[in-house]
Short mmCIF file of C-alpha atoms in Angstrom, two decimals:
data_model
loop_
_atom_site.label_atom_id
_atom_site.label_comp_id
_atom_site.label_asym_id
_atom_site.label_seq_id
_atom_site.Cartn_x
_atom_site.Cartn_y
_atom_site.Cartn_z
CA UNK A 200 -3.28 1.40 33.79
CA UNK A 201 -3.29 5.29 34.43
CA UNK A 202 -0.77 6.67 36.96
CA UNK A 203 -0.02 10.21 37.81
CA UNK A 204 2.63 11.17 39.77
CA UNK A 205 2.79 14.70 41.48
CA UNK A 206 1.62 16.74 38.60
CA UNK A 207 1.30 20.36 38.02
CA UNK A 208 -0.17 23.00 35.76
CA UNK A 209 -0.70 26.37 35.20
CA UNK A 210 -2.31 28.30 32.97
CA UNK A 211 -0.18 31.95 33.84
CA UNK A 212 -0.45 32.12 37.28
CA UNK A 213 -3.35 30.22 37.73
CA UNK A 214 -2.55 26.74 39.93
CA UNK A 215 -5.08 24.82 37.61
CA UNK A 216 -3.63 21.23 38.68
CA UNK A 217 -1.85 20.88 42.22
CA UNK A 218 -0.25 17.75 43.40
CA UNK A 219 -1.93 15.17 41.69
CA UNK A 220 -1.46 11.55 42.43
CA UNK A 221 -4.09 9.55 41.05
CA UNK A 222 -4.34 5.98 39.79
CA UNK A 223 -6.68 4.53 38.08
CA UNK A 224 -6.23 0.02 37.65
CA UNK A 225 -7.13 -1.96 34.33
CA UNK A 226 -10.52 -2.33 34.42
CA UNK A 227 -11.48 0.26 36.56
CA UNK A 228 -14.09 2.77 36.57
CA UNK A 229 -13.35 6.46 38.00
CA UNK A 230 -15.69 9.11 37.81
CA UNK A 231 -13.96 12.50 38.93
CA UNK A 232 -16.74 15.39 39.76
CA UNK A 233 -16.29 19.11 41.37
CA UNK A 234 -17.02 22.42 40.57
CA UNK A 235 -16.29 24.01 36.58
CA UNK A 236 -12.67 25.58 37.09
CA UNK A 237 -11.81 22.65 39.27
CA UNK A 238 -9.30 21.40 36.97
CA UNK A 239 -11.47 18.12 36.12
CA UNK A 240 -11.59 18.37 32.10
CA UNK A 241 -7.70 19.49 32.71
CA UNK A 242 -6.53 16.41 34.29
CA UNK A 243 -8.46 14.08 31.36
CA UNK A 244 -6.61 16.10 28.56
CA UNK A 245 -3.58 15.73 30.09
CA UNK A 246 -3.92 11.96 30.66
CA UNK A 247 -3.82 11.81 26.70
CA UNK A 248 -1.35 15.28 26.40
CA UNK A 249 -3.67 17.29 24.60
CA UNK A 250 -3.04 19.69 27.27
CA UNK A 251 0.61 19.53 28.56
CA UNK A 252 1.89 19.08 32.48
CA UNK A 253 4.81 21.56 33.84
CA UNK A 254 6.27 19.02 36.49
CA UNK A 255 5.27 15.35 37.57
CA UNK A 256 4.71 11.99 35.50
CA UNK A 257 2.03 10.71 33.83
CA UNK A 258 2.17 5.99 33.03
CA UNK A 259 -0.02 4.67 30.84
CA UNK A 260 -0.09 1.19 31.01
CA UNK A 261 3.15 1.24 32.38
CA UNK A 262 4.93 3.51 29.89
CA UNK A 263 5.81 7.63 30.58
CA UNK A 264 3.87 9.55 28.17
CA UNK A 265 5.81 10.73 25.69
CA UNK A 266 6.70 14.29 24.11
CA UNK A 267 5.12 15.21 20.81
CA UNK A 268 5.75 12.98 18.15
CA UNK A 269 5.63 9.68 16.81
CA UNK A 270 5.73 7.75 20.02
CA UNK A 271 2.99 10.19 21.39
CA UNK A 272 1.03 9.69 17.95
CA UNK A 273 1.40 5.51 19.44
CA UNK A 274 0.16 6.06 22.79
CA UNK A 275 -2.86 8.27 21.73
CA UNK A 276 -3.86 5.36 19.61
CA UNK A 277 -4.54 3.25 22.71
CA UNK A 278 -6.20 5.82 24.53
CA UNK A 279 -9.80 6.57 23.52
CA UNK A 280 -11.31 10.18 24.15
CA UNK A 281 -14.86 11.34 23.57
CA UNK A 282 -15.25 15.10 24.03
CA UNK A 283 -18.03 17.53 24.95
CA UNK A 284 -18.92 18.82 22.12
CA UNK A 285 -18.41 15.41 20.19
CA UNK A 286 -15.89 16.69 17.31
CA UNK A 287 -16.84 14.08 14.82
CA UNK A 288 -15.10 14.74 11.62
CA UNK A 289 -17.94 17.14 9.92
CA UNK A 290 -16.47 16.60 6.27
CA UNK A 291 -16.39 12.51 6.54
CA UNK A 292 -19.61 10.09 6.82
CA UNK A 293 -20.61 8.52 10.44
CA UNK A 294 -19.00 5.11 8.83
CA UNK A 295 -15.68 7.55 7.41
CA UNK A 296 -15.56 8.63 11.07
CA UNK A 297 -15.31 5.23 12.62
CA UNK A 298 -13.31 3.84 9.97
CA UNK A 299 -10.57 6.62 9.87
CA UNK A 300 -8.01 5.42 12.68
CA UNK A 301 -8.53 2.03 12.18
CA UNK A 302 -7.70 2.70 8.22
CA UNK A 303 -4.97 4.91 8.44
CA UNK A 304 -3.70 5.01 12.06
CA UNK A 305 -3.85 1.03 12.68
CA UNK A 306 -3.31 0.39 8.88
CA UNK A 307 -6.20 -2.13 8.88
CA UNK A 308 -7.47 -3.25 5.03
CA UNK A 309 -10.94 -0.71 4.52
CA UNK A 310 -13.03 -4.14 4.33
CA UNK A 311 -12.32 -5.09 7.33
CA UNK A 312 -12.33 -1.54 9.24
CA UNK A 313 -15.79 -1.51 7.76
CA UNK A 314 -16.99 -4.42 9.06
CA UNK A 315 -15.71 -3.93 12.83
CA UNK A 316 -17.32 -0.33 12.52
CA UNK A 317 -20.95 -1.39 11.44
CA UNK A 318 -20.62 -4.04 14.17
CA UNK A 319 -19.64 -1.20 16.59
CA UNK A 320 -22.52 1.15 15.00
CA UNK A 321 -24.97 -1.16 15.85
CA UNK A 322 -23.65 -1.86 19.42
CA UNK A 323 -24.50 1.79 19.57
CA UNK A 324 -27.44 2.03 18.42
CA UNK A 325 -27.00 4.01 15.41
CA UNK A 326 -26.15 1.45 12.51
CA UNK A 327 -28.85 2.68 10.16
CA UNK A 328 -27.27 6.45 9.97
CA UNK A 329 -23.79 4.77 8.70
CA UNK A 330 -23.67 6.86 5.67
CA UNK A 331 -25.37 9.92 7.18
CA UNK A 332 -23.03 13.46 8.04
CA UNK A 333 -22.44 14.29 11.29
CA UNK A 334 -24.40 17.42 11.05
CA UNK A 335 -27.79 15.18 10.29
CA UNK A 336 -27.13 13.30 13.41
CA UNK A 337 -28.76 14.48 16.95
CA UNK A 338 -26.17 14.92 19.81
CA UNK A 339 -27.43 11.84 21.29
CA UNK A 340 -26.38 10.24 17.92
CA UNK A 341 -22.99 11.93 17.27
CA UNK A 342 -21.92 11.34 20.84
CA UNK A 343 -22.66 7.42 20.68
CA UNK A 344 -21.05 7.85 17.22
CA UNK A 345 -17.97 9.35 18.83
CA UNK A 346 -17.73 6.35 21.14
CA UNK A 347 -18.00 4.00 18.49
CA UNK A 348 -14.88 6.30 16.68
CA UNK A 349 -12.76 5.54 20.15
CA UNK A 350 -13.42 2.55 20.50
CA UNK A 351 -12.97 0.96 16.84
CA UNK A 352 -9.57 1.79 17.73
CA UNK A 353 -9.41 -1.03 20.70
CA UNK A 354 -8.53 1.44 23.41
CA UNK A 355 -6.80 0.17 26.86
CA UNK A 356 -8.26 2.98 28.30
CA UNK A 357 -11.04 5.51 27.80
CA UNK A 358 -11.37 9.15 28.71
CA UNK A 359 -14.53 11.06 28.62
CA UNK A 360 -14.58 14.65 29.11
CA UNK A 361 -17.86 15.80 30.25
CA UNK A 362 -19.70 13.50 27.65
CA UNK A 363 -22.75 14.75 28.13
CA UNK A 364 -22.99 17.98 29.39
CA UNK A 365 -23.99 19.70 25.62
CA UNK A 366 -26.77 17.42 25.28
CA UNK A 367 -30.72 18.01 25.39
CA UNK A 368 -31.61 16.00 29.06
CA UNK A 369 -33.80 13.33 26.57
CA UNK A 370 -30.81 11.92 24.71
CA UNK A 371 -28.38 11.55 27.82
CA UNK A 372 -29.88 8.51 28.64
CA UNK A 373 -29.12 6.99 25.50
CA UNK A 374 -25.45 8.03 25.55
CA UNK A 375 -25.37 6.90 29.45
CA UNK A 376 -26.39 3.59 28.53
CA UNK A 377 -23.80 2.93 26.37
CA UNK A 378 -21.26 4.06 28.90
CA UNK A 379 -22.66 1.68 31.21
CA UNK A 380 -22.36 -0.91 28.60
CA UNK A 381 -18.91 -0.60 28.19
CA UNK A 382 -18.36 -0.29 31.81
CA UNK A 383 -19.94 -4.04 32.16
CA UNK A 384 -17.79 -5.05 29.39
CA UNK A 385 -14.47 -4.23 31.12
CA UNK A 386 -13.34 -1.36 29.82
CA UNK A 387 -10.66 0.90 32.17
CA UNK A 388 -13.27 4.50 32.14
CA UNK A 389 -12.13 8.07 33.69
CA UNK A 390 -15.17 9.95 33.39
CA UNK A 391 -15.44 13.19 33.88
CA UNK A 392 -19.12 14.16 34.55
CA UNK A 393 -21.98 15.83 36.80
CA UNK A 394 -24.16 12.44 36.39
CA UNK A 395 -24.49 11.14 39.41
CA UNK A 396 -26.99 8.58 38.66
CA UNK A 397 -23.78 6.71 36.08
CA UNK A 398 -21.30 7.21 39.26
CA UNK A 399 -23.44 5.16 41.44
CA UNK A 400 -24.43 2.37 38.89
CA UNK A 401 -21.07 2.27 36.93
CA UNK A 402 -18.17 3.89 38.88
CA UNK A 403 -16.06 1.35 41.23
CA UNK A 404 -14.19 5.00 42.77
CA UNK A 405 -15.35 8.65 42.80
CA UNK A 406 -12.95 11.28 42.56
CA UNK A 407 -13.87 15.03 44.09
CA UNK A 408 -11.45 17.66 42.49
CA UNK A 409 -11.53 21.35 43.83
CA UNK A 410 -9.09 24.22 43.26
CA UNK A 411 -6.98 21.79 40.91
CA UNK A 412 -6.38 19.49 43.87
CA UNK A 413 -8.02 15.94 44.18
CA UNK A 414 -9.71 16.31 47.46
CA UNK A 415 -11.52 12.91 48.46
CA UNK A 416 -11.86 9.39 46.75
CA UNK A 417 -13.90 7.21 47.76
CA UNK A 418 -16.52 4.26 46.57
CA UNK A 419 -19.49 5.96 44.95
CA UNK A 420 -22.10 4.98 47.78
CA UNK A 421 -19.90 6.44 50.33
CA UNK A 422 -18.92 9.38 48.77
CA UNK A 423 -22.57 10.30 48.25
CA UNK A 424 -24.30 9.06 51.52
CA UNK A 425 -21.18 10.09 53.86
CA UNK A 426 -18.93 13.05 51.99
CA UNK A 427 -15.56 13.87 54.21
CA UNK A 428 -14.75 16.83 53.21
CA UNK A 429 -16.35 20.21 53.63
CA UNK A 430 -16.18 21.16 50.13
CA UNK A 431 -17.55 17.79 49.09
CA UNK A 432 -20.60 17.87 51.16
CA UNK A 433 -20.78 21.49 50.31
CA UNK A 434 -20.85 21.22 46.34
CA UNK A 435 -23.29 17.63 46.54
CA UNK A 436 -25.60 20.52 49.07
CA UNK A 437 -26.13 22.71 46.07
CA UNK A 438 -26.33 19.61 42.87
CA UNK A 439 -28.88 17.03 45.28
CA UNK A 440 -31.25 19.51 46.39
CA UNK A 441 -33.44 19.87 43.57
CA UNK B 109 -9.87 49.72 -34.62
CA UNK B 110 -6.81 49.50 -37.13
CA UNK B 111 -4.66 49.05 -33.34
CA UNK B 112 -6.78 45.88 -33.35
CA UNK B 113 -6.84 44.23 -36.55
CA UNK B 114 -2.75 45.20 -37.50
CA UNK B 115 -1.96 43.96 -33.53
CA UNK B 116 -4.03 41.45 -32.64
CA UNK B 117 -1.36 38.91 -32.85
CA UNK B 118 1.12 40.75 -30.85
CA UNK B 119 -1.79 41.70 -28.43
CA UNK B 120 -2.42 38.18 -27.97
CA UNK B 121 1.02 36.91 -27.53
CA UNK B 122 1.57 39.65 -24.71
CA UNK B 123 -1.29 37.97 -22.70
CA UNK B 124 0.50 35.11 -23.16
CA UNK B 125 3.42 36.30 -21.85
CA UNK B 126 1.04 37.64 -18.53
CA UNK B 127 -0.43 34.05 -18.87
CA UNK B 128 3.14 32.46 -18.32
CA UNK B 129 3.81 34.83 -15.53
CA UNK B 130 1.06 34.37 -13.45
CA UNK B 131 1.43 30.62 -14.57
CA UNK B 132 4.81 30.05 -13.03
CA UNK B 133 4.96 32.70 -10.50
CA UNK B 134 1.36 31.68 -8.91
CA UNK B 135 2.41 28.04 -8.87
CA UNK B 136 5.36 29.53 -6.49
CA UNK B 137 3.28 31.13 -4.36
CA UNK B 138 0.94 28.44 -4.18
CA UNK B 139 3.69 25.49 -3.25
CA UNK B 140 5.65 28.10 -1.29
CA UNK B 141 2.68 29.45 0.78
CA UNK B 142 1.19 25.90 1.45
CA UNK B 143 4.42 24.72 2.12
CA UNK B 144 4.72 27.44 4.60
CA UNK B 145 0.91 27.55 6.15
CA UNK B 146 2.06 24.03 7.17
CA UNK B 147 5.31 25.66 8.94
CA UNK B 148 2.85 28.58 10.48
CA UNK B 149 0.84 26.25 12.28
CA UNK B 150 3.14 22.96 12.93
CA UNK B 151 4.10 22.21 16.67
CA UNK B 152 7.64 22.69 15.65
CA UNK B 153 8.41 26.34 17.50
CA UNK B 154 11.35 26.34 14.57
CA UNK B 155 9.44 26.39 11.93
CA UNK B 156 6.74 28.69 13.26
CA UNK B 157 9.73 31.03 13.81
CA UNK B 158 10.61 30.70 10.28
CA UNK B 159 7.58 31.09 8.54
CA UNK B 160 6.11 34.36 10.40
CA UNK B 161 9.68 35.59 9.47
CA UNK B 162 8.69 34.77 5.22
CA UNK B 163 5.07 36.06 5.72
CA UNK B 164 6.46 39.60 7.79
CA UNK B 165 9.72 39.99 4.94
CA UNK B 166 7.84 38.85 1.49
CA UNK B 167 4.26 40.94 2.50
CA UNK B 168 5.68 43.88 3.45
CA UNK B 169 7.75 44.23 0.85
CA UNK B 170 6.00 46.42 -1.80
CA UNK B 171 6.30 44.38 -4.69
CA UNK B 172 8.73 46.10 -7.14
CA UNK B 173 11.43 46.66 -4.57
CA UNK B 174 11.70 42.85 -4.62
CA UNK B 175 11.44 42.50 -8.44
CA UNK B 176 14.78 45.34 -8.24
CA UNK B 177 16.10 42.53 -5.79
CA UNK B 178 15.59 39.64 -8.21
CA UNK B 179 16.36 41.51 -11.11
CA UNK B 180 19.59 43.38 -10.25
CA UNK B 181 20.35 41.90 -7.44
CA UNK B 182 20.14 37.96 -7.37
CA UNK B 183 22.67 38.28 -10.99
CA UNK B 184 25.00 39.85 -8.93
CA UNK B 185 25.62 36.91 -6.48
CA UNK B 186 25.64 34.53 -9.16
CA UNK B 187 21.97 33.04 -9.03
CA UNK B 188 20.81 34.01 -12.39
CA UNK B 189 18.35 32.33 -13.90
CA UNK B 190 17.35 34.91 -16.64
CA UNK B 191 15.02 37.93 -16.34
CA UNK B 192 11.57 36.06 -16.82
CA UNK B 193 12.31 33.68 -13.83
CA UNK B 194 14.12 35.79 -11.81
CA UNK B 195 11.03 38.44 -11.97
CA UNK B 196 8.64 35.71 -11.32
CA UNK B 197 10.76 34.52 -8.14
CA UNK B 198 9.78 37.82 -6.39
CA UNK B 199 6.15 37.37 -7.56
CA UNK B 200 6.13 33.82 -6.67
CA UNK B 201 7.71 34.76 -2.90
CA UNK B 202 5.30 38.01 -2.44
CA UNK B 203 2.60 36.44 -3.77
CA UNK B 204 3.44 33.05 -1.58
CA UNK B 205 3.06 35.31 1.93
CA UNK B 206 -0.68 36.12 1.13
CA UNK B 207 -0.88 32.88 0.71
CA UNK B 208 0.25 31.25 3.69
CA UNK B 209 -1.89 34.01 5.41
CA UNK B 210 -5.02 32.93 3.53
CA UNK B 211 -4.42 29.48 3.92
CA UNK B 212 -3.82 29.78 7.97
CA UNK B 213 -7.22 32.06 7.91
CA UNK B 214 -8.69 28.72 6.61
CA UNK B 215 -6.86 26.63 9.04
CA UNK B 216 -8.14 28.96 11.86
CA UNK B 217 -11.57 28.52 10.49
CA UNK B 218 -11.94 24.50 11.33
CA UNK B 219 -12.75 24.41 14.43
CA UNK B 220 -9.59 22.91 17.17
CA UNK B 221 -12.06 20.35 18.32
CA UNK B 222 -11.81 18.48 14.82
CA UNK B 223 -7.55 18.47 15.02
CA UNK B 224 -7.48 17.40 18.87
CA UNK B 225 -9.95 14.27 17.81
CA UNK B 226 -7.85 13.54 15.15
CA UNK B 227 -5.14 13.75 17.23
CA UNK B 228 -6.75 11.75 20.12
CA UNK B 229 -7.13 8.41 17.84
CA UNK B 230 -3.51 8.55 17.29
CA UNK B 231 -3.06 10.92 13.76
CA UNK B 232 0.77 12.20 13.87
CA UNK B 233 0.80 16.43 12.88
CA UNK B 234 0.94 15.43 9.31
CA UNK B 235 -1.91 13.11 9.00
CA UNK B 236 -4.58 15.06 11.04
CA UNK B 237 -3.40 18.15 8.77
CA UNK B 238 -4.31 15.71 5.14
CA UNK B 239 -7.35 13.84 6.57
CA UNK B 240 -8.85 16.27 9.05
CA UNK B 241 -7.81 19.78 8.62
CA UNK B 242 -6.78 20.74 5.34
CA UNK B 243 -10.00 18.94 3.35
CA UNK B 244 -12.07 21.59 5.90
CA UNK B 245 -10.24 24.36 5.14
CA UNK B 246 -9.38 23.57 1.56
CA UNK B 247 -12.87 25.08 1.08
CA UNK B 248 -12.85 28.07 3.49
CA UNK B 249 -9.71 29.13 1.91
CA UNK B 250 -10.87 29.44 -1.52
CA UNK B 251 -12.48 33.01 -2.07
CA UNK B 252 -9.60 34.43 -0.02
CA UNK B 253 -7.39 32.50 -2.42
CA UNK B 254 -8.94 33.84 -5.18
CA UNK B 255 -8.49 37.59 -4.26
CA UNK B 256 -4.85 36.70 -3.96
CA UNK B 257 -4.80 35.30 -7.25
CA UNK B 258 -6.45 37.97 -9.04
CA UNK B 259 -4.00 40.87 -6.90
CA UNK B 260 -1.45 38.28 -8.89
CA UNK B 261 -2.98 38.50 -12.69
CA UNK B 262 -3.21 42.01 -12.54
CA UNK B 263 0.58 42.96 -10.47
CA UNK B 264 2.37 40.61 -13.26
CA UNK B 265 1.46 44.11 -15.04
CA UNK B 266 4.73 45.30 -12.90
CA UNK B 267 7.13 43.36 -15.01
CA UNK B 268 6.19 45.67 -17.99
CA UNK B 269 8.79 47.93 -16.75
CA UNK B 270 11.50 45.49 -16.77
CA UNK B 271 11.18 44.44 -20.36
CA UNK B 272 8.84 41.59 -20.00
CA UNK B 273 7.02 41.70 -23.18
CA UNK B 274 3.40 40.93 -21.28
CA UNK B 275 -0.17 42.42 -22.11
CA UNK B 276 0.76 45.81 -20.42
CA UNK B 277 3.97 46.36 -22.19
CA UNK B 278 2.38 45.79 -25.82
CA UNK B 279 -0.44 48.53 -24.95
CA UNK B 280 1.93 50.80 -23.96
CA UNK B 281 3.75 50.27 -27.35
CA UNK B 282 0.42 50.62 -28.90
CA UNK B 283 0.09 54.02 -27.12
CA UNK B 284 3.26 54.98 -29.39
CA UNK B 285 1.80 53.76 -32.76
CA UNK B 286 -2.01 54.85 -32.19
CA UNK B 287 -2.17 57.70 -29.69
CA UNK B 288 -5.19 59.33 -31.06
CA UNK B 289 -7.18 55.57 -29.47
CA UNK B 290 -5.52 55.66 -26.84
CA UNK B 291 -8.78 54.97 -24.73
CA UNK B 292 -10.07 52.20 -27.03
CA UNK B 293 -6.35 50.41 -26.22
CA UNK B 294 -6.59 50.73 -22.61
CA UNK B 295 -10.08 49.60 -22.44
CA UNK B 296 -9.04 46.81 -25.51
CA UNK B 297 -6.14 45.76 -22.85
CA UNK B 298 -7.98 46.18 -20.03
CA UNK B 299 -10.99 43.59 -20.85
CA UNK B 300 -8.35 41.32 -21.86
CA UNK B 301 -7.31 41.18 -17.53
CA UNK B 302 -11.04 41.17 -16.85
CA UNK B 303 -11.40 38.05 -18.59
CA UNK B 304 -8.45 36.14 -16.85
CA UNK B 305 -9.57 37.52 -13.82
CA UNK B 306 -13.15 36.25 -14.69
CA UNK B 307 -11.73 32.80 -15.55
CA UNK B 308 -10.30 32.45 -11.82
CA UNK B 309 -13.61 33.57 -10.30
CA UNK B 310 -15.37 31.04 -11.87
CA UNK B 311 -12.65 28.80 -10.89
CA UNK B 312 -13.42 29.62 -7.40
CA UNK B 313 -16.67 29.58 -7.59
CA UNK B 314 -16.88 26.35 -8.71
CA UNK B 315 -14.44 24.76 -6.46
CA UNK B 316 -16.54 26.30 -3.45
CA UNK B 317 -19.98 25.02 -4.84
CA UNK B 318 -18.34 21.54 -5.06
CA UNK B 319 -16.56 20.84 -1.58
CA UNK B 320 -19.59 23.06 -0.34
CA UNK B 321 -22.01 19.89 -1.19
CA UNK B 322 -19.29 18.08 0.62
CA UNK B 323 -19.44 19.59 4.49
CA UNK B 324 -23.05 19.32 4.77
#
């Protein structure tokens, strides 16, 4: 589904993404971890080219990503993101924000964009807050929200860029769930996270990034149990032991 | 108060004239600087090129240098379309820079997280700019605009000197006729600005109280 090809980045002189090769199948479910600077949030914006690549290829379901554009516009439209920091549409209603894409990306009539994005509100959990602003939502709320946003627009794939790491430690649970729900349900995930707990119920593969290179993959329960690397078992040292 | 009562019409007609001016050459500026806010920040390097070359010409330009342009100058390459248009091209274009530059201060103000979502479900440039952006900034934007605005109402006071027969050109007129109230003309002509300057703060005002409801 995903397929990167001997990519590279830098920001200036900084190396941020070095050699990458990394695939990720339909269906799959790849949680990539490692230190912050590691190049982790990098490589899931540039799966979607909201940050660019200098040399390499990037497939999406079989297709090169494209340069800015209308073709670009296409291929974003069948990749869902949900970001850190949520960025729901602060000006437009929780059912606005689901509905947008759908309405005026996928050209869908507004009934029926309405009725896919209560039925994806209430997968959720947050049907009742429809016509609420963002800003009257909890984190827990806007992030499930934002999920609901990607996914009203049928995805193939799904990227999550640290999706709960600005969230008070009582509503990641809620947002977790969900991602494990859609995990269940099929969906291709590349997760970018420090929850180890979602790698080992949800992920099929673990990737360990680390100075912008992808140092180890491996099954979840053998990453953790039996790390390879030296910087692997070093950085799961210092986030296990407490 | 005999400047008043014999003038009033005359007084009256000159505002007009100010009126038209700021009419035609704000709704330059106003196109022209949206038009090129859009250029400022588009991911076309062309057009960024382009428009931080308008904003660094038209805004530092002083003002009446480009009104000599327009007005002497424009006639004598053949695009002529009389005096009153040609002067409010150069207020239009000056006027247009602080614009843009107001506008993009909105722009700056909505956060990048709310363009790269829009982006992210598949919004081309244009789209994420009229459903995302530009309904967030459109209220950030608005006291800045209305500075510009009112810079606008009271510079169209410039075309006095080229035979424009606006607010400022009648009181000098009346300076001519009624020297000995000369200070009750200037502060006669003076309250006439206040109110038109008044009228676009309330404007303002009103616009921001509305899409303030709106964002929260």
């Amino acid at each position: 589904m995903v397929s990167m090809r001997g990519v590279q980045k830098w920001f200036g002189r900084l190396h941020v993404l070095q050699d990458i090769d990394f695939d990720v199948a339909s269906g799959e479910v790849v949680v990539v971890i490692g230190p912050s600077g590691s190049g982790k949030s990098t490589l899931c914006r540039t799966i979607n080219r909201l940050e660019t690549i200098d040399e390499g290829t990037i497939e999406i379901d079989g297709k090169i990503l494209p340069e800015e554009g209308k073709a670009l516009a296409g291929l974003r439209a069948d990749v869902g993101m949900v970001f850190q920091s949520f960025n729901l549409f602060a000006h437009k209603t929780v059912l606005e924000n689901v509905t947008l894409g759908p309405i005026k990306v996928r050209g869908q009539k507004k009934s029926d964009a309405e009725q896919r994005a209560h039925e994806l509100l209430e997968r959720v959990g947050v049907a009742n807050q429809a016509s609420k602003l963002p800003a009257q939502l909890s984190g827990g709320q806007q992030q499930r929200v934002a999920i609901a946003r990607a996914l009203a627009m049928e995805p193939k794939v799904m990227l999550f860029d640290e999706p709960t790491s600005a969230l008070d430690p009582e509503m990641i649970k809620e947002v977790l769930d969900t991602m494990v729900d859609l995990a269940e349900r099929g969906m291709t995930m590349i997760v970018v996270t420090h929850e180890m707990g979602f790698a080992r119920t949800a992920a099929n593969r673990v990737v360990f990034m680390s100075d912008g290179r992808i140092v180890e993959e491996n099954a979840p329960e053998e990453f953790f149990t039996d790390p390879k690397s030296d910087r692997a078992k070093d950085f799961l040292g210092k986030i296990l032991k407490h | 108060m005999d400047w008043l009562t014999d003038n009033w019409l005359s007084i009256l007609r000159g505002f007009g004239e100010t009126l038209k001016l700021l009419g035609l050459s704000g709704a330059i500026a106003l196109v022209l600087g949206t038009l090129v806010a859009l250029a400022r920040v588009s991911p076309v390097p062309i057009l960024r090129g382009v428009a931080i070359g308008f904003v660094t010409i038209f805004r530092n330009t002083p003002l009446l240098v480009l009104i000599l342009i327009t007005y002497y100058g424009l006639p004598e390459v053949g695009i002529d379309f009389g005096f009153f248009i040609n002067i409010s091209l150069a207020m239009g274009f000056y006027t247009a820079s602080f614009v843009t530059e107001a506008i993009r201060s909105g722009f700056n103000g909505v956060p990048l997280g709310q363009a790269e979502a829009a982006r992210a479900i598949g919004m081309p440039f244009t789209q994420s700019m009229s459903q995302v952006v530009l309904p967030q900034a459109f209220r950030l934007v608005v006291p800045p605009l209305a500075s510009v605005f009112i810079a606008l109402t009271k510079n169209t006071s410039l075309a006095a000197t080229f035979g424009v027969a606006e607010a400022t050109y009648r009181m000098r007129g009346l300076f001519n006729d009624y020297a000995s109230q000369m200070i009750f003309i200037f502060l006669g002509i003076a309250l006439g600005y206040i109110l038109i300057v008044a009228v676009i703060s309330w404007i303002a005002t009103a616009f921001e109280r509305r899409f303030a409801v709106n964002a929260r």
